[in-house]
Amino acid sequence: MVLKMQQEPYKIYLEENEMPKSWHNVRAAMKEKPEPFIHPGTRQPCVKAELLPVFCEDLVDQELNVTDEYISIPDEILSFYKMFRPSPLVRAYCLEKELDTPAKIYYKFEGNNTSGSHKLNSAAAQVYYAKKQGLTHLTTETGAGQWGSALSMACAYYGVDLTVYMVKISGEQKPYRKVLMQTYGANVILSPSDTTDVGKKILAEHPDTGGSLGCAISEAIETAVKSQNCRYVLGSVLNHVLLHQSVVGLETKIAMDKYGIAPDVIVGCAGGGSNLGGLISPFMADKINGKNNIRFVAIEPASCPSLTRGKYALDFGDTGQTTPLIKMYTLGSGFLPSPNHAGGLRYHGMSPIISKLYDDGYIEAKSYVQSDVFEAAQKFARSEGILPAPESAHAIKGAFDEALKCKETGEAKTILFGLTGTGYFDMSAYQSFNEGKMSDYVPTDEDLQKGFDTLPGC
Ligand SMILES: *Cc1c(COP(=O)(O)O)cnc(C)c1O
């Protein structure tokens, strides 16, 4: 039994002097490290010099750092964080009542900034390092639009130009995301586009394609390497992104320790793995060191099931096959989720850190069809008041199932989940759910085989 140190408030906000001053690098605690990036030509691990034309130097150092468990956050980034952090850790009393469960449910809410998600935590860091290096221009891709929005805000804050390749179908489903990014000064191009060679090639082969994240990444990388003073930045998957997102897990752990709360299970949605990796980071280090016995559960869409049905293999990070090879759970860089999928989390691969932890048995994974996810989203909105992002609703659905298990067994477990963002820009998806028009498509083994056929076969 842990002693209750103070009366626990409904929402826990840290005081300024309690906020984390360093990020947490879970790789330092991992007994076996994720595999390094592999050069597709030489099949040797990539060295720093090979990554520098694409990424900023400080980020490359963070990417390759598997030894320092804590990496201090520069003051300039801490000042930016003050604009939107701390984020609240909320006890979901209303939801517990609605679900009639003995479980105690907590969520860490990252949607309290204009971009509407946790992605600003890494955008704030990445643009700072780009500026520090004297870069004047960044390129990126955005799928659902949250990353592009976050990066637009960060680029406006530090004064750096930004070109965003937005997956065409998302641009059409969420036109106001584009307007938001433009308001913060970004140049938004729907992908595939005729501004790059890879975009032209994909358009020639698939003129009607709605685009994909993998394709938008290829376009953004091509533009970055062809432009002066420009680098490419990515909002998920990479080790340095998970490092920046650890601010979420650290704040949560400090808040929980302060009030003597110990989670039994932590649930997060998993697209590229950055919010999950960030939320669990310090808890996972303790688990690896035998200091807790928390269960970690990753939730993904049944229509893009990289952990639950993918292969743990070396693969490219993008459709154009321009990145280094990454050992990860993947559906193949040629995989495209079915066009009716509205719930985000559509990347073909998964963070190498999350992939390794999953492969080593530290993380469980589950998938849900989107109609079940939106039903959970609706119930959550009606009981807790916050309209969740469809991505976040995967974690909500996962937490519901844990809470309902407690109802059956009568156990009062403590469940923590990551509420990564708000769904204000996802009205067309909510509309199709509300009108009963949302359909589910689960890829067949044959569908998945087409993606696996694009694996580089190492
Ligand atoms: C991008 C995003 C995700 C998924 O990305 P991860 O890297 O897996 O965290 C989840 N929720 C929201 C709100 C997002 O914007």
Coordinates of C-alpha atoms and ligand atoms in Angstrom, one line a residue:
M1 CA 0.0 0.0 0.0
V2 CA 1.3 3.4 -0.9
L3 CA 0.6 6.2 1.6
K4 CA -1.6 9.0 0.2
M5 CA 0.5 12.0 0.5
Q6 CA -2.0 14.7 -0.4
Q7 CA -5.7 14.7 -1.2
E8 CA -5.9 13.9 -4.9
P9 CA -7.5 16.6 -7.1
Y10 CA -9.8 15.8 -10.0
K11 CA -7.2 17.1 -12.4
I12 CA -3.6 17.0 -11.5
Y13 CA -1.4 19.9 -12.9
L14 CA 2.2 20.0 -11.9
E15 CA 3.7 23.2 -10.5
E16 CA 6.3 25.0 -12.6
N17 CA 9.1 23.8 -10.3
E18 CA 7.9 20.2 -10.5
M19 CA 8.1 20.0 -14.3
P20 CA 10.7 17.7 -15.9
K21 CA 13.9 19.4 -17.1
S22 CA 15.2 16.4 -19.1
W23 CA 13.7 14.0 -21.5
H24 CA 13.8 10.2 -20.8
N25 CA 15.6 7.9 -23.2
V26 CA 14.2 4.4 -22.6
R27 CA 16.8 2.8 -24.8
A28 CA 19.4 3.4 -22.1
A29 CA 17.3 1.1 -19.8
M30 CA 16.6 -1.6 -22.5
K31 CA 18.7 -4.7 -22.1
E32 CA 18.7 -5.3 -25.8
K33 CA 18.7 -2.2 -28.0
P34 CA 16.6 -1.7 -31.1
E35 CA 18.6 -2.4 -34.2
P36 CA 20.4 0.5 -35.8
F37 CA 19.3 1.9 -39.2
I38 CA 20.8 -0.1 -42.0
H39 CA 22.1 1.4 -45.2
P40 CA 20.2 -0.2 -48.1
G41 CA 23.2 -0.3 -50.4
T42 CA 26.0 -1.5 -48.0
R43 CA 23.7 -3.3 -45.6
Q44 CA 25.9 -1.8 -42.8
P45 CA 24.6 0.2 -39.9
C46 CA 24.2 3.9 -40.9
V47 CA 26.8 6.3 -39.5
K48 CA 26.1 9.8 -38.4
A49 CA 27.5 11.3 -41.6
E50 CA 25.0 9.4 -43.7
L51 CA 22.1 10.9 -41.8
L52 CA 23.3 14.5 -41.7
P53 CA 22.1 15.4 -45.2
V54 CA 18.5 14.6 -44.2
F55 CA 18.2 15.4 -40.4
C56 CA 19.6 18.2 -38.2
E57 CA 22.7 17.3 -36.3
D58 CA 21.5 17.4 -32.8
L59 CA 18.5 15.2 -33.7
V60 CA 20.9 12.7 -35.4
D61 CA 22.9 12.6 -32.1
Q62 CA 19.7 12.0 -30.1
E63 CA 18.6 9.4 -32.7
L64 CA 21.8 7.4 -32.2
N65 CA 22.1 7.8 -28.5
V66 CA 21.4 4.5 -26.7
T67 CA 23.4 5.2 -23.5
D68 CA 22.2 8.5 -21.8
E69 CA 19.0 7.8 -19.9
Y70 CA 18.3 11.5 -19.4
I71 CA 18.9 14.3 -21.9
S72 CA 18.4 17.8 -20.7
I73 CA 15.8 20.0 -22.4
P74 CA 17.3 23.3 -23.6
D75 CA 15.8 26.4 -21.9
E76 CA 14.4 27.8 -25.1
I77 CA 12.3 24.6 -25.5
L78 CA 11.3 24.7 -21.8
S79 CA 10.0 28.3 -22.5
F80 CA 8.0 27.1 -25.4
Y81 CA 6.6 24.1 -23.4
K82 CA 5.4 26.6 -20.8
M83 CA 2.9 27.9 -23.4
F84 CA 1.0 24.6 -23.3
R85 CA 2.4 22.5 -20.5
P86 CA 1.9 21.0 -18.1
S87 CA -1.0 19.0 -19.5
P88 CA -3.5 17.7 -17.0
L89 CA -3.7 14.2 -15.6
V90 CA -7.4 13.6 -15.2
R91 CA -9.3 11.1 -13.0
A92 CA -12.2 10.0 -15.2
Y93 CA -14.8 9.9 -12.4
C94 CA -17.8 10.4 -14.8
L95 CA -16.6 7.7 -17.1
E96 CA -16.0 5.2 -14.3
K97 CA -19.6 5.8 -13.3
E98 CA -20.9 5.4 -16.8
L99 CA -19.0 2.1 -17.2
D100 CA -20.1 1.0 -13.7
T101 CA -16.6 -0.3 -13.1
P102 CA -14.6 -0.6 -9.9
A103 CA -11.5 0.4 -11.9
K104 CA -9.9 3.8 -11.4
I105 CA -9.3 5.4 -14.7
Y106 CA -6.9 8.2 -15.4
Y107 CA -6.0 9.9 -18.7
K108 CA -3.2 12.3 -19.6
F109 CA -4.8 14.9 -21.9
E110 CA -2.5 16.3 -24.6
G111 CA -5.1 18.1 -26.7
N112 CA -4.9 21.5 -24.9
N113 CA -3.1 23.4 -27.6
T114 CA -4.3 24.7 -30.9
S115 CA -2.7 22.0 -33.0
G116 CA -4.8 19.6 -30.9
S117 CA -2.3 16.8 -30.1
H118 CA 0.9 15.7 -28.3
K119 CA 2.8 16.3 -31.5
L120 CA 3.7 19.8 -30.5
N121 CA 6.1 18.3 -27.8
S122 CA 8.4 17.1 -30.6
A123 CA 7.7 19.9 -33.0
A124 CA 8.9 22.5 -30.4
A125 CA 12.1 20.5 -30.0
Q126 CA 12.9 19.8 -33.6
V127 CA 12.4 23.3 -34.9
Y128 CA 14.5 24.7 -32.1
Y129 CA 17.5 22.4 -33.1
A130 CA 17.0 23.3 -36.8
K131 CA 17.1 27.0 -36.0
K132 CA 20.1 26.5 -33.8
Q133 CA 21.9 24.9 -36.7
G134 CA 21.1 27.9 -38.9
L135 CA 18.6 26.2 -41.1
T136 CA 16.0 28.4 -42.7
H137 CA 13.5 25.9 -44.1
L138 CA 12.0 22.5 -43.1
T139 CA 9.9 20.0 -45.0
T140 CA 7.6 17.4 -43.6
E141 CA 4.6 15.2 -44.4
T142 CA 1.3 15.2 -42.6
G143 CA -1.4 12.6 -42.7
A144 CA -4.3 13.5 -40.5
G145 CA -2.9 17.0 -40.2
Q146 CA -1.9 17.2 -36.5
W147 CA 1.8 17.0 -37.1
G148 CA 1.7 19.6 -39.9
S149 CA -0.3 21.9 -37.6
A150 CA 2.1 21.4 -34.7
L151 CA 5.1 22.0 -36.9
S152 CA 3.5 25.1 -38.4
M153 CA 3.0 26.5 -34.9
A154 CA 6.6 25.7 -33.9
C155 CA 8.0 27.2 -37.2
A156 CA 6.0 30.4 -36.6
Y157 CA 7.4 30.6 -33.0
Y158 CA 11.0 30.2 -34.0
G159 CA 10.8 31.9 -37.4
V160 CA 11.6 29.0 -39.8
D161 CA 9.9 28.4 -43.3
L162 CA 7.9 25.2 -43.7
T163 CA 6.6 23.1 -46.6
V164 CA 4.1 20.4 -45.6
Y165 CA 3.2 17.6 -48.0
M166 CA -0.3 16.6 -46.9
V167 CA -1.8 13.3 -47.9
K168 CA -4.3 14.2 -50.5
I169 CA -7.3 12.3 -49.1
S170 CA -6.7 13.8 -45.7
G171 CA -6.5 17.3 -47.3
E172 CA -9.9 16.7 -48.9
Q173 CA -11.4 15.2 -45.7
K174 CA -10.1 17.9 -43.5
P175 CA -9.8 21.1 -45.5
Y176 CA -9.6 23.3 -42.3
R177 CA -6.4 21.6 -41.2
K178 CA -4.9 23.1 -44.3
V179 CA -6.2 26.5 -43.4
L180 CA -4.9 26.2 -39.9
M181 CA -1.4 25.4 -41.2
Q182 CA -1.5 28.2 -43.7
T183 CA -2.6 30.6 -40.9
Y184 CA 0.6 29.8 -39.1
G185 CA 2.5 30.5 -42.4
A186 CA 3.1 27.0 -43.8
N187 CA 3.2 26.2 -47.5
V188 CA 0.8 23.2 -47.8
I189 CA 1.0 20.9 -50.9
L190 CA -1.3 18.0 -51.4
S191 CA 0.6 14.7 -52.0
P192 CA 1.3 13.1 -54.4
S193 CA 2.2 16.3 -56.2
D194 CA 4.1 17.3 -59.3
T195 CA 6.6 19.3 -57.3
T196 CA 8.9 16.2 -56.9
D197 CA 10.2 13.3 -59.1
V198 CA 8.8 10.7 -56.7
G199 CA 5.4 12.4 -56.7
K200 CA 5.3 12.6 -60.5
K201 CA 6.2 8.9 -60.7
I202 CA 3.5 7.9 -58.3
L203 CA 0.9 10.1 -60.1
A204 CA 1.9 8.5 -63.4
E205 CA 1.4 5.0 -62.0
H206 CA -1.7 5.7 -59.9
P207 CA -3.4 8.9 -61.2
D208 CA -6.4 8.5 -58.8
T209 CA -4.6 7.7 -55.6
G210 CA -5.6 9.6 -52.5
G211 CA -1.9 9.4 -51.4
S212 CA -0.3 7.9 -48.4
L213 CA 2.0 8.9 -45.6
G214 CA 4.8 6.9 -47.1
C215 CA 4.5 8.8 -50.4
A216 CA 4.3 12.2 -48.7
I217 CA 7.4 11.3 -46.7
S218 CA 9.3 10.6 -50.0
E219 CA 8.2 13.9 -51.4
A220 CA 9.3 15.8 -48.3
I221 CA 12.7 14.1 -48.2
E222 CA 13.3 14.8 -51.8
T223 CA 12.5 18.4 -51.4
A224 CA 14.7 18.7 -48.3
V225 CA 17.8 17.1 -49.9
K226 CA 17.4 19.3 -53.1
S227 CA 17.0 22.6 -51.2
Q228 CA 19.5 24.8 -49.5
N229 CA 19.6 25.1 -45.7
C230 CA 16.7 22.7 -45.5
R231 CA 16.1 19.5 -43.6
Y232 CA 13.3 17.0 -43.3
V233 CA 11.5 16.5 -40.0
L234 CA 9.3 13.6 -39.0
G235 CA 6.6 13.6 -36.3
S236 CA 6.6 10.0 -35.2
V237 CA 8.4 6.6 -35.4
L238 CA 12.0 7.9 -34.9
N239 CA 13.9 7.5 -31.7
H240 CA 14.3 11.2 -31.1
V241 CA 10.6 11.8 -31.5
L242 CA 9.9 9.2 -28.8
L243 CA 12.6 10.9 -26.7
H244 CA 10.8 14.3 -26.9
Q245 CA 7.4 12.7 -26.2
S246 CA 8.8 11.3 -22.9
V247 CA 7.9 14.6 -21.4
V248 CA 4.3 13.2 -21.3
G249 CA 5.3 10.1 -19.4
L250 CA 7.6 12.0 -17.0
E251 CA 4.9 14.5 -16.1
T252 CA 2.5 11.7 -15.6
K253 CA 4.9 9.8 -13.4
I254 CA 5.8 12.8 -11.3
A255 CA 2.0 13.6 -10.8
M256 CA 1.2 9.9 -9.9
D257 CA 4.1 9.6 -7.5
K258 CA 3.1 12.8 -5.8
Y259 CA -0.3 11.4 -5.0
G260 CA 0.7 7.8 -4.5
I261 CA -1.1 6.5 -7.6
A262 CA 0.4 3.3 -9.2
P263 CA -1.0 2.2 -12.6
D264 CA -1.6 -1.5 -13.2
V265 CA -2.1 -1.0 -16.9
I266 CA -1.1 1.7 -19.3
V267 CA -3.0 1.9 -22.7
G268 CA -2.0 4.0 -25.7
C269 CA -2.9 4.2 -29.3
A270 CA -0.2 3.3 -31.7
G271 CA 0.3 4.8 -35.1
G272 CA 4.0 5.4 -35.4
G273 CA 4.4 4.8 -31.7
S274 CA 5.5 8.2 -30.4
N275 CA 2.8 9.0 -27.9
L276 CA 2.8 5.5 -26.6
G277 CA 6.6 5.4 -26.4
G278 CA 6.6 8.8 -24.6
L279 CA 3.8 7.9 -22.2
I280 CA 5.3 4.6 -21.1
S281 CA 9.0 5.7 -21.2
P282 CA 9.9 6.1 -17.5
F283 CA 7.4 3.4 -16.4
M284 CA 8.9 0.9 -18.9
A285 CA 12.4 1.6 -17.6
D286 CA 11.2 0.7 -14.1
K287 CA 9.5 -2.4 -15.4
I288 CA 12.7 -3.5 -17.1
N289 CA 14.5 -3.0 -13.8
G290 CA 12.0 -5.0 -11.9
K291 CA 10.5 -2.1 -10.1
N292 CA 6.9 -2.5 -11.2
N293 CA 4.7 -5.0 -12.9
I294 CA 2.7 -2.7 -15.2
R295 CA 1.0 -4.1 -18.3
F296 CA 1.5 -2.0 -21.4
V297 CA -1.1 -2.2 -24.1
A298 CA -0.8 -0.8 -27.7
I299 CA -4.0 -0.3 -29.6
E300 CA -4.0 -0.1 -33.4
P301 CA -6.7 0.0 -36.1
A302 CA -7.8 -3.3 -37.5
S303 CA -7.3 -1.8 -40.9
C304 CA -3.7 -0.9 -40.4
P305 CA -2.5 -3.7 -38.0
S306 CA 1.3 -3.3 -38.0
L307 CA 2.0 -4.9 -34.6
T308 CA -0.8 -7.5 -34.5
R309 CA -0.4 -8.8 -38.1
G310 CA 2.8 -7.2 -39.4
K311 CA 6.2 -8.7 -39.8
Y312 CA 9.3 -7.8 -37.7
A313 CA 11.6 -7.1 -40.6
L314 CA 13.9 -4.5 -42.1
D315 CA 11.9 -2.1 -44.2
F316 CA 11.9 1.3 -45.7
G317 CA 10.2 4.1 -43.9
D318 CA 8.6 5.5 -47.0
T319 CA 6.9 4.3 -50.2
G320 CA 9.6 5.8 -52.4
Q321 CA 12.1 3.6 -50.6
T322 CA 14.6 6.4 -50.0
T323 CA 15.1 6.1 -46.2
P324 CA 17.6 3.8 -44.5
L325 CA 16.2 0.3 -43.6
I326 CA 14.6 0.2 -40.2
K327 CA 14.0 -3.0 -38.2
M328 CA 10.4 -2.7 -37.2
Y329 CA 7.0 -4.3 -37.2
T330 CA 5.7 -3.4 -40.7
L331 CA 3.0 -4.1 -43.3
G332 CA 5.5 -3.3 -46.0
S333 CA 6.2 0.2 -47.4
G334 CA 3.8 -0.5 -50.2
F335 CA 0.9 -1.0 -47.9
L336 CA -2.1 1.4 -48.2
P337 CA -5.0 1.2 -45.7
S338 CA -8.4 0.9 -47.3
P339 CA -9.8 4.3 -48.4
N340 CA -12.8 4.0 -46.0
H341 CA -10.4 4.1 -43.0
A342 CA -11.1 7.4 -41.1
G343 CA -9.4 6.8 -37.8
G344 CA -5.8 7.9 -38.5
L345 CA -2.9 5.7 -37.3
R346 CA -2.3 4.7 -41.0
Y347 CA 1.5 4.4 -41.1
H348 CA 2.7 1.0 -42.5
G349 CA 5.5 0.6 -39.8
M350 CA 6.0 1.1 -36.1
S351 CA 8.7 2.8 -34.0
P352 CA 11.8 0.6 -33.7
I353 CA 11.7 1.1 -29.9
I354 CA 8.1 0.0 -29.6
S355 CA 8.7 -2.9 -32.1
K356 CA 11.6 -4.2 -30.0
L357 CA 9.8 -3.9 -26.7
Y358 CA 6.8 -5.7 -28.3
D359 CA 9.0 -8.4 -29.7
D360 CA 10.6 -8.9 -26.4
G361 CA 7.2 -9.3 -24.7
Y362 CA 7.1 -6.1 -22.7
I363 CA 4.1 -4.7 -24.6
E364 CA 0.9 -6.3 -25.6
A365 CA -1.0 -5.2 -28.7
K366 CA -4.7 -5.3 -29.7
S367 CA -6.6 -4.0 -32.7
Y368 CA -10.2 -2.6 -33.1
V369 CA -12.4 -1.9 -36.1
Q370 CA -13.3 1.8 -36.5
S371 CA -17.0 1.6 -35.7
D372 CA -16.2 0.2 -32.3
V373 CA -13.6 2.9 -31.8
F374 CA -16.1 5.7 -32.7
E375 CA -18.7 4.2 -30.4
A376 CA -16.2 4.5 -27.6
A377 CA -15.3 8.0 -28.7
Q378 CA -18.9 9.0 -28.5
K379 CA -19.4 7.5 -25.1
F380 CA -16.3 9.2 -23.8
A381 CA -17.3 12.6 -25.3
R382 CA -20.8 12.3 -23.6
S383 CA -19.4 11.4 -20.2
E384 CA -16.1 13.3 -19.9
G385 CA -16.9 16.2 -22.2
I386 CA -13.8 16.2 -24.3
L387 CA -14.3 15.3 -28.0
P388 CA -11.5 12.9 -28.7
A389 CA -9.4 12.6 -31.8
P390 CA -10.2 9.3 -33.6
E391 CA -6.6 8.2 -33.0
S392 CA -7.0 8.8 -29.3
A393 CA -10.3 6.9 -29.3
H394 CA -8.4 3.7 -30.0
A395 CA -6.8 4.1 -26.6
I396 CA -10.2 5.0 -25.1
K397 CA -11.7 1.8 -26.5
G398 CA -8.7 -0.2 -25.1
A399 CA -9.2 1.4 -21.6
F400 CA -13.0 0.6 -21.7
D401 CA -12.2 -3.0 -22.3
E402 CA -9.7 -3.1 -19.4
A403 CA -12.4 -1.3 -17.2
L404 CA -15.1 -3.8 -18.2
K405 CA -12.7 -6.7 -17.3
C406 CA -12.5 -5.2 -13.9
K407 CA -16.3 -5.0 -13.7
E408 CA -16.4 -8.8 -14.3
T409 CA -13.7 -9.7 -11.9
G410 CA -14.5 -7.0 -9.3
E411 CA -10.9 -5.8 -9.2
A412 CA -10.3 -2.1 -8.6
K413 CA -7.3 -1.8 -10.9
T414 CA -5.8 1.5 -11.9
I415 CA -5.9 2.2 -15.6
L416 CA -4.0 5.0 -17.3
F417 CA -4.4 5.9 -20.9
G418 CA -3.1 8.6 -23.2
L419 CA -5.7 11.0 -24.5
T420 CA -3.5 12.3 -27.3
G421 CA -5.8 14.9 -28.8
T422 CA -9.1 16.5 -29.8
G423 CA -11.3 15.7 -32.8
Y424 CA -12.5 19.1 -33.8
F425 CA -11.2 18.7 -37.4
D426 CA -12.6 15.1 -37.7
M427 CA -16.2 16.1 -38.3
S428 CA -16.5 14.2 -41.5
A429 CA -15.5 11.0 -39.8
Y430 CA -17.9 11.7 -36.9
Q431 CA -20.6 12.6 -39.3
S432 CA -20.3 9.3 -41.1
F433 CA -20.4 7.5 -37.8
N434 CA -23.4 9.6 -36.6
E435 CA -25.3 8.9 -39.8
G436 CA -24.6 5.1 -39.6
K437 CA -22.6 5.2 -42.7
M438 CA -19.2 4.2 -41.3
S439 CA -18.1 0.8 -42.5
D440 CA -15.3 -1.4 -41.3
Y441 CA -12.8 -3.1 -43.5
V442 CA -10.3 -5.6 -42.2
P443 CA -7.6 -6.5 -44.7
T444 CA -7.5 -10.1 -45.8
D445 CA -4.3 -12.1 -45.6
E446 CA -4.1 -11.7 -49.4
D447 CA -4.4 -7.9 -49.0
L448 CA -1.5 -7.9 -46.5
Q449 CA 0.6 -10.1 -48.7
K450 CA 0.7 -7.4 -51.3
G451 CA 2.3 -5.1 -48.8
F452 CA 4.7 -7.8 -47.5
D453 CA 5.7 -8.4 -51.2
T454 CA 7.2 -4.8 -51.1
L455 CA 9.6 -5.7 -48.2
P456 CA 13.2 -5.5 -49.3
G457 CA 13.7 -9.1 -48.3
C458 CA 16.8 -9.0 -46.1
Ligands
LIG1 C1 -0.4 11.5 -34.7 C2 -1.3 11.2 -33.7 C3 -1.4 9.9 -33.1 C4 -0.5 8.8 -33.5 O1 0.8 8.9 -33.6 P1 1.8 8.2 -32.6 O2 3.2 8.6 -33.2 O3 1.6 6.7 -32.7 O4 1.6 8.8 -31.3 C5 -2.3 9.7 -32.1 N1 -3.1 10.6 -31.6 C6 -3.1 11.8 -32.2 C7 -4.1 12.9 -31.7 C8 -2.2 12.2 -33.2 O5 -2.2 13.4 -33.7

